[in-house]
Coordinates of C-alpha atoms and ligand atoms in Angstrom, one line a residue:
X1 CA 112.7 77.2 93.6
X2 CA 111.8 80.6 93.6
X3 CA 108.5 79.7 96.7
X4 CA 111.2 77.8 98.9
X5 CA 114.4 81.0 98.1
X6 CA 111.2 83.7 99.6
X7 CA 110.7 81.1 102.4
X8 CA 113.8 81.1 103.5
X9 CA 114.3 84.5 103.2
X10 CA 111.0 85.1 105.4
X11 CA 112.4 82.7 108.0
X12 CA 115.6 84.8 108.4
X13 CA 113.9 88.1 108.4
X14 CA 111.3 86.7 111.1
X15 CA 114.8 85.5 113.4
X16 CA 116.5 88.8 113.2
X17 CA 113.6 90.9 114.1
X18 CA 112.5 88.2 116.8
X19 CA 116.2 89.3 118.1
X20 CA 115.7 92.9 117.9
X21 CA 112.2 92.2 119.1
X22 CA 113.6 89.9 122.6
X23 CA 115.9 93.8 123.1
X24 CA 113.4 96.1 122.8
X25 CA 110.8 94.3 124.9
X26 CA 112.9 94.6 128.2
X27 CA 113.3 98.5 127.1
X28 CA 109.5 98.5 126.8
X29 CA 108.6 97.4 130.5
X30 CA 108.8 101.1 131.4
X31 CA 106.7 102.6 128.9
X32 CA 102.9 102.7 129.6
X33 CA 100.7 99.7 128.7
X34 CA 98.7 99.8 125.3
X35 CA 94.9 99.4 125.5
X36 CA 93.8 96.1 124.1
X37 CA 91.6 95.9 120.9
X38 CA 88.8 94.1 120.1
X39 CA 89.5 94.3 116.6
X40 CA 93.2 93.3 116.3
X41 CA 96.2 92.8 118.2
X42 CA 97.5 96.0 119.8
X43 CA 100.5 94.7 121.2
X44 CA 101.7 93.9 118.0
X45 CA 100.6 97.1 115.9
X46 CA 103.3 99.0 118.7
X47 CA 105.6 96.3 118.0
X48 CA 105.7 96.7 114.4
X49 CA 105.9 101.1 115.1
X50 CA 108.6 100.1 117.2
X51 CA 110.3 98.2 114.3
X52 CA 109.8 100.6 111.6
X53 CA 110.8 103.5 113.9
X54 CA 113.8 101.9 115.2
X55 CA 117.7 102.7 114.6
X56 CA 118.4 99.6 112.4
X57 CA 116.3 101.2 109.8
X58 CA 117.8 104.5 110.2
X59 CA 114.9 106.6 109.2
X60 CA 113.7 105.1 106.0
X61 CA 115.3 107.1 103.6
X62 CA 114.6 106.0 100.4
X63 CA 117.4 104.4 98.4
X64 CA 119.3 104.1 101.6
X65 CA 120.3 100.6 103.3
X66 CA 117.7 101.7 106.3
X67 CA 114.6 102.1 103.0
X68 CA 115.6 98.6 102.0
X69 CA 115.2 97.3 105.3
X70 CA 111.6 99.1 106.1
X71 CA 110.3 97.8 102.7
X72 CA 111.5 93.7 103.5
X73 CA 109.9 94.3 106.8
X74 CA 106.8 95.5 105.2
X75 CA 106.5 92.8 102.7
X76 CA 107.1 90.1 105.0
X77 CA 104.2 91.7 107.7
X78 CA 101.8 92.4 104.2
X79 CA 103.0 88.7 104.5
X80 CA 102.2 87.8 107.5
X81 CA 98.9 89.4 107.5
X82 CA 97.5 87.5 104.9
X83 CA 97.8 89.5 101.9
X84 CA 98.1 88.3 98.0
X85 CA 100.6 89.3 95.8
X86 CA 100.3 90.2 92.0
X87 CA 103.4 88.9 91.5
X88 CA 106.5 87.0 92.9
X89 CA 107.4 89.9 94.7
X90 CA 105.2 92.5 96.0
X91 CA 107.9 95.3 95.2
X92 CA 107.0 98.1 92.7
X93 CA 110.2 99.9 91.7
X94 CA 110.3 103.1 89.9
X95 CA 113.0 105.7 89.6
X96 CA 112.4 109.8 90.4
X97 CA 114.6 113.0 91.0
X98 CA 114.6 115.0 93.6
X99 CA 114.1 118.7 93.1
X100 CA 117.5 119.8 93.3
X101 CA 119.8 116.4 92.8
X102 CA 120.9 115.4 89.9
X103 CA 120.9 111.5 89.6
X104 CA 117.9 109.6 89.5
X105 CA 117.0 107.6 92.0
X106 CA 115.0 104.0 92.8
X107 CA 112.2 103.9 94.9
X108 CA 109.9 100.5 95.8
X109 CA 106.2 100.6 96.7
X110 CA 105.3 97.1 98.1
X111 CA 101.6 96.5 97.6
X112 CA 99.5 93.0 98.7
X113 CA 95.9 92.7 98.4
X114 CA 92.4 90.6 99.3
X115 CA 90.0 89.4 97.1
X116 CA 86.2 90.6 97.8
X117 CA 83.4 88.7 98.4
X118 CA 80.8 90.2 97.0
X119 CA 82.2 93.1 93.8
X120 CA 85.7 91.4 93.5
X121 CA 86.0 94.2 90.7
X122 CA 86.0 97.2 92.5
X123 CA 89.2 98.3 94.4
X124 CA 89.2 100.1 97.7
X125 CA 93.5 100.9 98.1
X126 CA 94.6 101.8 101.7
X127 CA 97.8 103.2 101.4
X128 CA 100.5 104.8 103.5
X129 CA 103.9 105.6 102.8
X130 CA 106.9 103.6 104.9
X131 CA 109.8 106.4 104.0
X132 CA 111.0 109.2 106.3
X133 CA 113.7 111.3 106.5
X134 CA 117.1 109.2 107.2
X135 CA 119.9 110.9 108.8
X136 CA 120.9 114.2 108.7
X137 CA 123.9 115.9 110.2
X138 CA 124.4 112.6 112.5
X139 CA 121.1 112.2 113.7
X140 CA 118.2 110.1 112.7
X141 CA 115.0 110.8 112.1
X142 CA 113.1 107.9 113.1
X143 CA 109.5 109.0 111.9
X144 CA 107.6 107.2 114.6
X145 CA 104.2 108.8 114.1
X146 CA 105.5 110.0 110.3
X147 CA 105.1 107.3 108.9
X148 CA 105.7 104.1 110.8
X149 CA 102.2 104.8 112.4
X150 CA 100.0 104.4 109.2
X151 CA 102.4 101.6 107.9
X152 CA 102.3 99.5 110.9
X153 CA 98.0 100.2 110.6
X154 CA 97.8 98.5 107.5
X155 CA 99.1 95.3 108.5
X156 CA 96.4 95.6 111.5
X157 CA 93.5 96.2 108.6
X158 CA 95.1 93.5 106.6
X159 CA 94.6 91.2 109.1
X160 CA 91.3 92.4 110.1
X161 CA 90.1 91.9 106.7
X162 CA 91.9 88.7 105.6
X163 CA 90.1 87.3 108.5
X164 CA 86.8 88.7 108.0
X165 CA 86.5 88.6 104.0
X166 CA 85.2 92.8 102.6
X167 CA 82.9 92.8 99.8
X168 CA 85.1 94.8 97.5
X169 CA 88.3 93.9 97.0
X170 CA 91.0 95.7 99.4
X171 CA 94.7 96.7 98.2
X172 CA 97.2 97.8 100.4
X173 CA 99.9 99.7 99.5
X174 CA 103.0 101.2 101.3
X175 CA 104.1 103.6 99.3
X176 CA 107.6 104.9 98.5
X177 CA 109.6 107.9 98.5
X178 CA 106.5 110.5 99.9
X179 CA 108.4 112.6 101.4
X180 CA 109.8 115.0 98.8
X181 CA 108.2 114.2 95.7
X182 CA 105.4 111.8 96.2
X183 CA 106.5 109.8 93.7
X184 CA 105.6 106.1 95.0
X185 CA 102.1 107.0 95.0
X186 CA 102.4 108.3 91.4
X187 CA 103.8 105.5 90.3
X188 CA 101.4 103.3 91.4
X189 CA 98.2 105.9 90.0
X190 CA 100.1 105.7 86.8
X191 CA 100.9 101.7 86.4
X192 CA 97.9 100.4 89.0
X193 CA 98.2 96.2 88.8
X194 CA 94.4 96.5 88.0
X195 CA 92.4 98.9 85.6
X196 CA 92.4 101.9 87.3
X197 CA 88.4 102.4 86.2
X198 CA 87.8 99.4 88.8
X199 CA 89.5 101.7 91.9
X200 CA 86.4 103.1 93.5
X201 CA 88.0 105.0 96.9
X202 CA 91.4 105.6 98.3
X203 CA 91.7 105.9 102.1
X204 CA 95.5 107.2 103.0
X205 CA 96.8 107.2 106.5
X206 CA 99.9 109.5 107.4
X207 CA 100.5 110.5 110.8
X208 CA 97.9 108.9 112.9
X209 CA 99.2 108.1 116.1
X210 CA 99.4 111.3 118.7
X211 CA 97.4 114.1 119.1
X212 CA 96.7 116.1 122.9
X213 CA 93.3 116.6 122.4
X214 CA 92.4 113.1 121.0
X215 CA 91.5 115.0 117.8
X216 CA 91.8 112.5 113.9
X217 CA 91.0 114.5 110.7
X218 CA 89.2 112.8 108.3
X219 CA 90.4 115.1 105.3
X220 CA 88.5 115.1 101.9
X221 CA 84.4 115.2 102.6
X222 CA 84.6 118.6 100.8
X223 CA 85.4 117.2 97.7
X224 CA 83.4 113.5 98.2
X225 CA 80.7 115.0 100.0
X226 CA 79.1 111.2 99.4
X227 CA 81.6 109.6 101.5
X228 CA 80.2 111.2 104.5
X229 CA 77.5 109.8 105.7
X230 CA 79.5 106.8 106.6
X231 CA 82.0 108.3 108.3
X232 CA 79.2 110.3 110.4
X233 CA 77.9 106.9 111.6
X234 CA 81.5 105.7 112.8
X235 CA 82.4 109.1 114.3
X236 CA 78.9 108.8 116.6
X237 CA 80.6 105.4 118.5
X238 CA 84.3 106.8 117.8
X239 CA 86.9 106.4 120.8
X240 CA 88.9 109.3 119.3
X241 CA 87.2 112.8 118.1
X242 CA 86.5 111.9 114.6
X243 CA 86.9 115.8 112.9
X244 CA 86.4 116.7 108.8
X245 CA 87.9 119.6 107.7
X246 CA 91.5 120.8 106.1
X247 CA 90.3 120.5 102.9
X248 CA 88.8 123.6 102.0
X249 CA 90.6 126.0 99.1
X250 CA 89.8 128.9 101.9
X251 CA 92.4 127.7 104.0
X252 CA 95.8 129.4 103.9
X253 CA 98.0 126.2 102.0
X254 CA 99.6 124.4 104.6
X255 CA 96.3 123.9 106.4
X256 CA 94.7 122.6 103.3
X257 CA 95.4 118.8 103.5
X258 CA 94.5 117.7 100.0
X259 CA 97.4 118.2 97.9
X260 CA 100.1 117.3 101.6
X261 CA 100.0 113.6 101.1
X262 CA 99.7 110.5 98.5
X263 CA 96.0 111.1 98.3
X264 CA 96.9 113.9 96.2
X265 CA 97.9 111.3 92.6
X266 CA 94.5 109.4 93.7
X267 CA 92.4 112.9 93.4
X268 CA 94.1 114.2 90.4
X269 CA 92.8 110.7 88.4
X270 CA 89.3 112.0 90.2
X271 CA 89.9 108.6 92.1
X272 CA 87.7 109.9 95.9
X273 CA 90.1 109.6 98.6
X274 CA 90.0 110.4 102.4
X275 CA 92.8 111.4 104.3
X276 CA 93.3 110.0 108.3
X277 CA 95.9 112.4 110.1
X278 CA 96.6 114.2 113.1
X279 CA 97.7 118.0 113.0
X280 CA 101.0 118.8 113.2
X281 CA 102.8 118.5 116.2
X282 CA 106.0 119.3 118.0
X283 CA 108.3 116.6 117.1
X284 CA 106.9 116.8 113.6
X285 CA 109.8 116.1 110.7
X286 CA 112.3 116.7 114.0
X287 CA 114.6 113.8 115.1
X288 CA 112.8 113.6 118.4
X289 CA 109.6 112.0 115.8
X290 CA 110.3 108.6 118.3
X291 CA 108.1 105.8 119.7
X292 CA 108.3 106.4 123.3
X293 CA 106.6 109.4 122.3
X294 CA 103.7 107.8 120.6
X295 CA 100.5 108.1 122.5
X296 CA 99.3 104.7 123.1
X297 CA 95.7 105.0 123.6
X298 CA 95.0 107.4 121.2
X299 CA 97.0 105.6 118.4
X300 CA 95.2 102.3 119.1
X301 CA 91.7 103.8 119.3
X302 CA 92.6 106.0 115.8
X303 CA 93.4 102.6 113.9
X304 CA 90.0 101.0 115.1
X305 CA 88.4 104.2 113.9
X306 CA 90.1 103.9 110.7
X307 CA 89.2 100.0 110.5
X308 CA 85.3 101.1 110.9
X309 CA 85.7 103.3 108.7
X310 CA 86.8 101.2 106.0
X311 CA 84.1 98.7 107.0
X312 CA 81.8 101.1 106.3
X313 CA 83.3 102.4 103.3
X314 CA 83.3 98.2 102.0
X315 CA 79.6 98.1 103.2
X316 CA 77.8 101.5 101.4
X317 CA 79.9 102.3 98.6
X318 CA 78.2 100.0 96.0
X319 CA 75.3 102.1 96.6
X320 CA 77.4 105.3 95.7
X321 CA 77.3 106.5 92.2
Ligands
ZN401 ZN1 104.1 111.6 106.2

């Protein structure tokens, strides 16, 4: 009963944005064309930007009718893209405050996974958090590149990988109700769905799809200095300039990435984690954050980056301590 309710639910979901989808695509002939991608569809990692950054899901707020919206999209691409579920539902609810409100509020990560080949065990979680802003004062803050970019990326990877099986086991979360307080990614640090000793590397994307310089940061090699080798490797045959850095205490706060996104709850359990992200940028936590202002090519070539680098990751880490 329950199988055949979440079927017909999917189907329904998959019609309405199929609607939306039929709209937007006569609004796209004017934009530039995406590269293709050797490694997964491109046309449909914009697509799925385009979804999450669009005006029926008002910003993403979390808590809000727009949040709710985001995360059913989200589970039925994790869905979609061949990812397992723990449970019935891939939803992860937990309730936080805000700083300076009162009530408590409910959050949802949604979280999907595939089973590894070859240490079934040991956990590699890519994460990125689907929330943004909402409205404010009338307008809405769409979030394009903050963070439909790195939620729309792991439905790419999870496809990627369900087709081509990693050796460790891979979890993908989308995590809740970042902005503000971070408290998605807590949650799910604190109440994993699989013993947290068995969670061997977090790789969190946040902002990966424009930069003017064709500049990614791979933030955290100053604290996992192990985890760089790898990522040398994939930076040599990178389409985008692969950088390390902001993750230095030297660095004035704000340029000191490790404690700026969900990574942060994965290095305070001494989980490793690296950080894909661009530096800030004009439209950055400004309602003009929008997909037409996405840079195609670059976005496309930083999510095959970020795919080899979690192939890499999957292929040396077993012979990390
Ligand atoms: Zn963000």
């Amino acid at each position: 009963m329950k199988l055949s309710l979440n079927f017909i639910i999917c189907l329904v979901l998959a019609s309405q944005f199929a609607l939306g989808q039929q709209a937007a695509q006569e609004q796209r002939q004017s934009l530039p064309a995406a590269p293709g991608s050797r490694l997964f569809k491109a046309e449909q990692l914009l697509r799925d930007v385009e979804t999450l950054s669009s005006a029926a899901m008002a910003g993403r707020k979390t808590g809000t009718a727009g949040g709710v919206k985001a995360r059913e999209y989200v589970a039925l691409r994790f869905k979609q893209s061949g990812l397992k579920f723990y449970a019935a539902s891939p939803l992860q609810f937990f309730t936080f405050s805000e700083p300076n409100a009162s009530a408590e509020q409910q959050g949802a990560n949604v979280i999907g996974y595939i089973k590894g080949r070859t240490f079934p065990r040991r956990h590699i979680v890519v994460t990125a958090h689907y929330d943004h802003l909402g409205v404010r004062n009338g307008e809405i803050y769409n979030g394009a590149d903050d963070n439909a970019s790195g939620t729309a990326a792991l439905f790419a990877l999870a496809e990627y990988f369900s087709k081509h099986r990693p050796a460790h086991s891979i979890i993908f979360v989308a995590f809740d109700a970042e902005e503000g307080s971070g408290g998605g990614a807590r949650k799910f640090v604190s109440e994993p769905p699989v013993d947290i000793r068995s969670i061997v590397l977090n790789v969190n994307l946040d902002m990966i799809s424009r930069n003017d310089r064709n500049e990614l940061y791979a933030a955290g090699t100053y604290h996992y200095p192990s985890l760089k080798p790898a990522l040398e490797k994939v930076r040599a045959s990178a389409t985008v300039k692969l950088l390390f850095g902001h993750d230095t205490p030297d660095l004035p706060p704000a340029q000191n990435w490790t404690g700026q996104s969900d990574h942060i709850a994965f290095h305070r359990a001494k989980i490793p984690f690296i950080y894909f992200g661009v530096e800030d940028h004009k439209d950055y936590h400004k309602p003009t954050d929008d997909f037409e202002s996405i840079n195609r090519v670059f976005y496309v070539h930083a999510v095959e980056t970020i795919l080899e680098a979690v192939k890499a990751f999957d292929a040396n880490l077993s012979a990390l301590p």
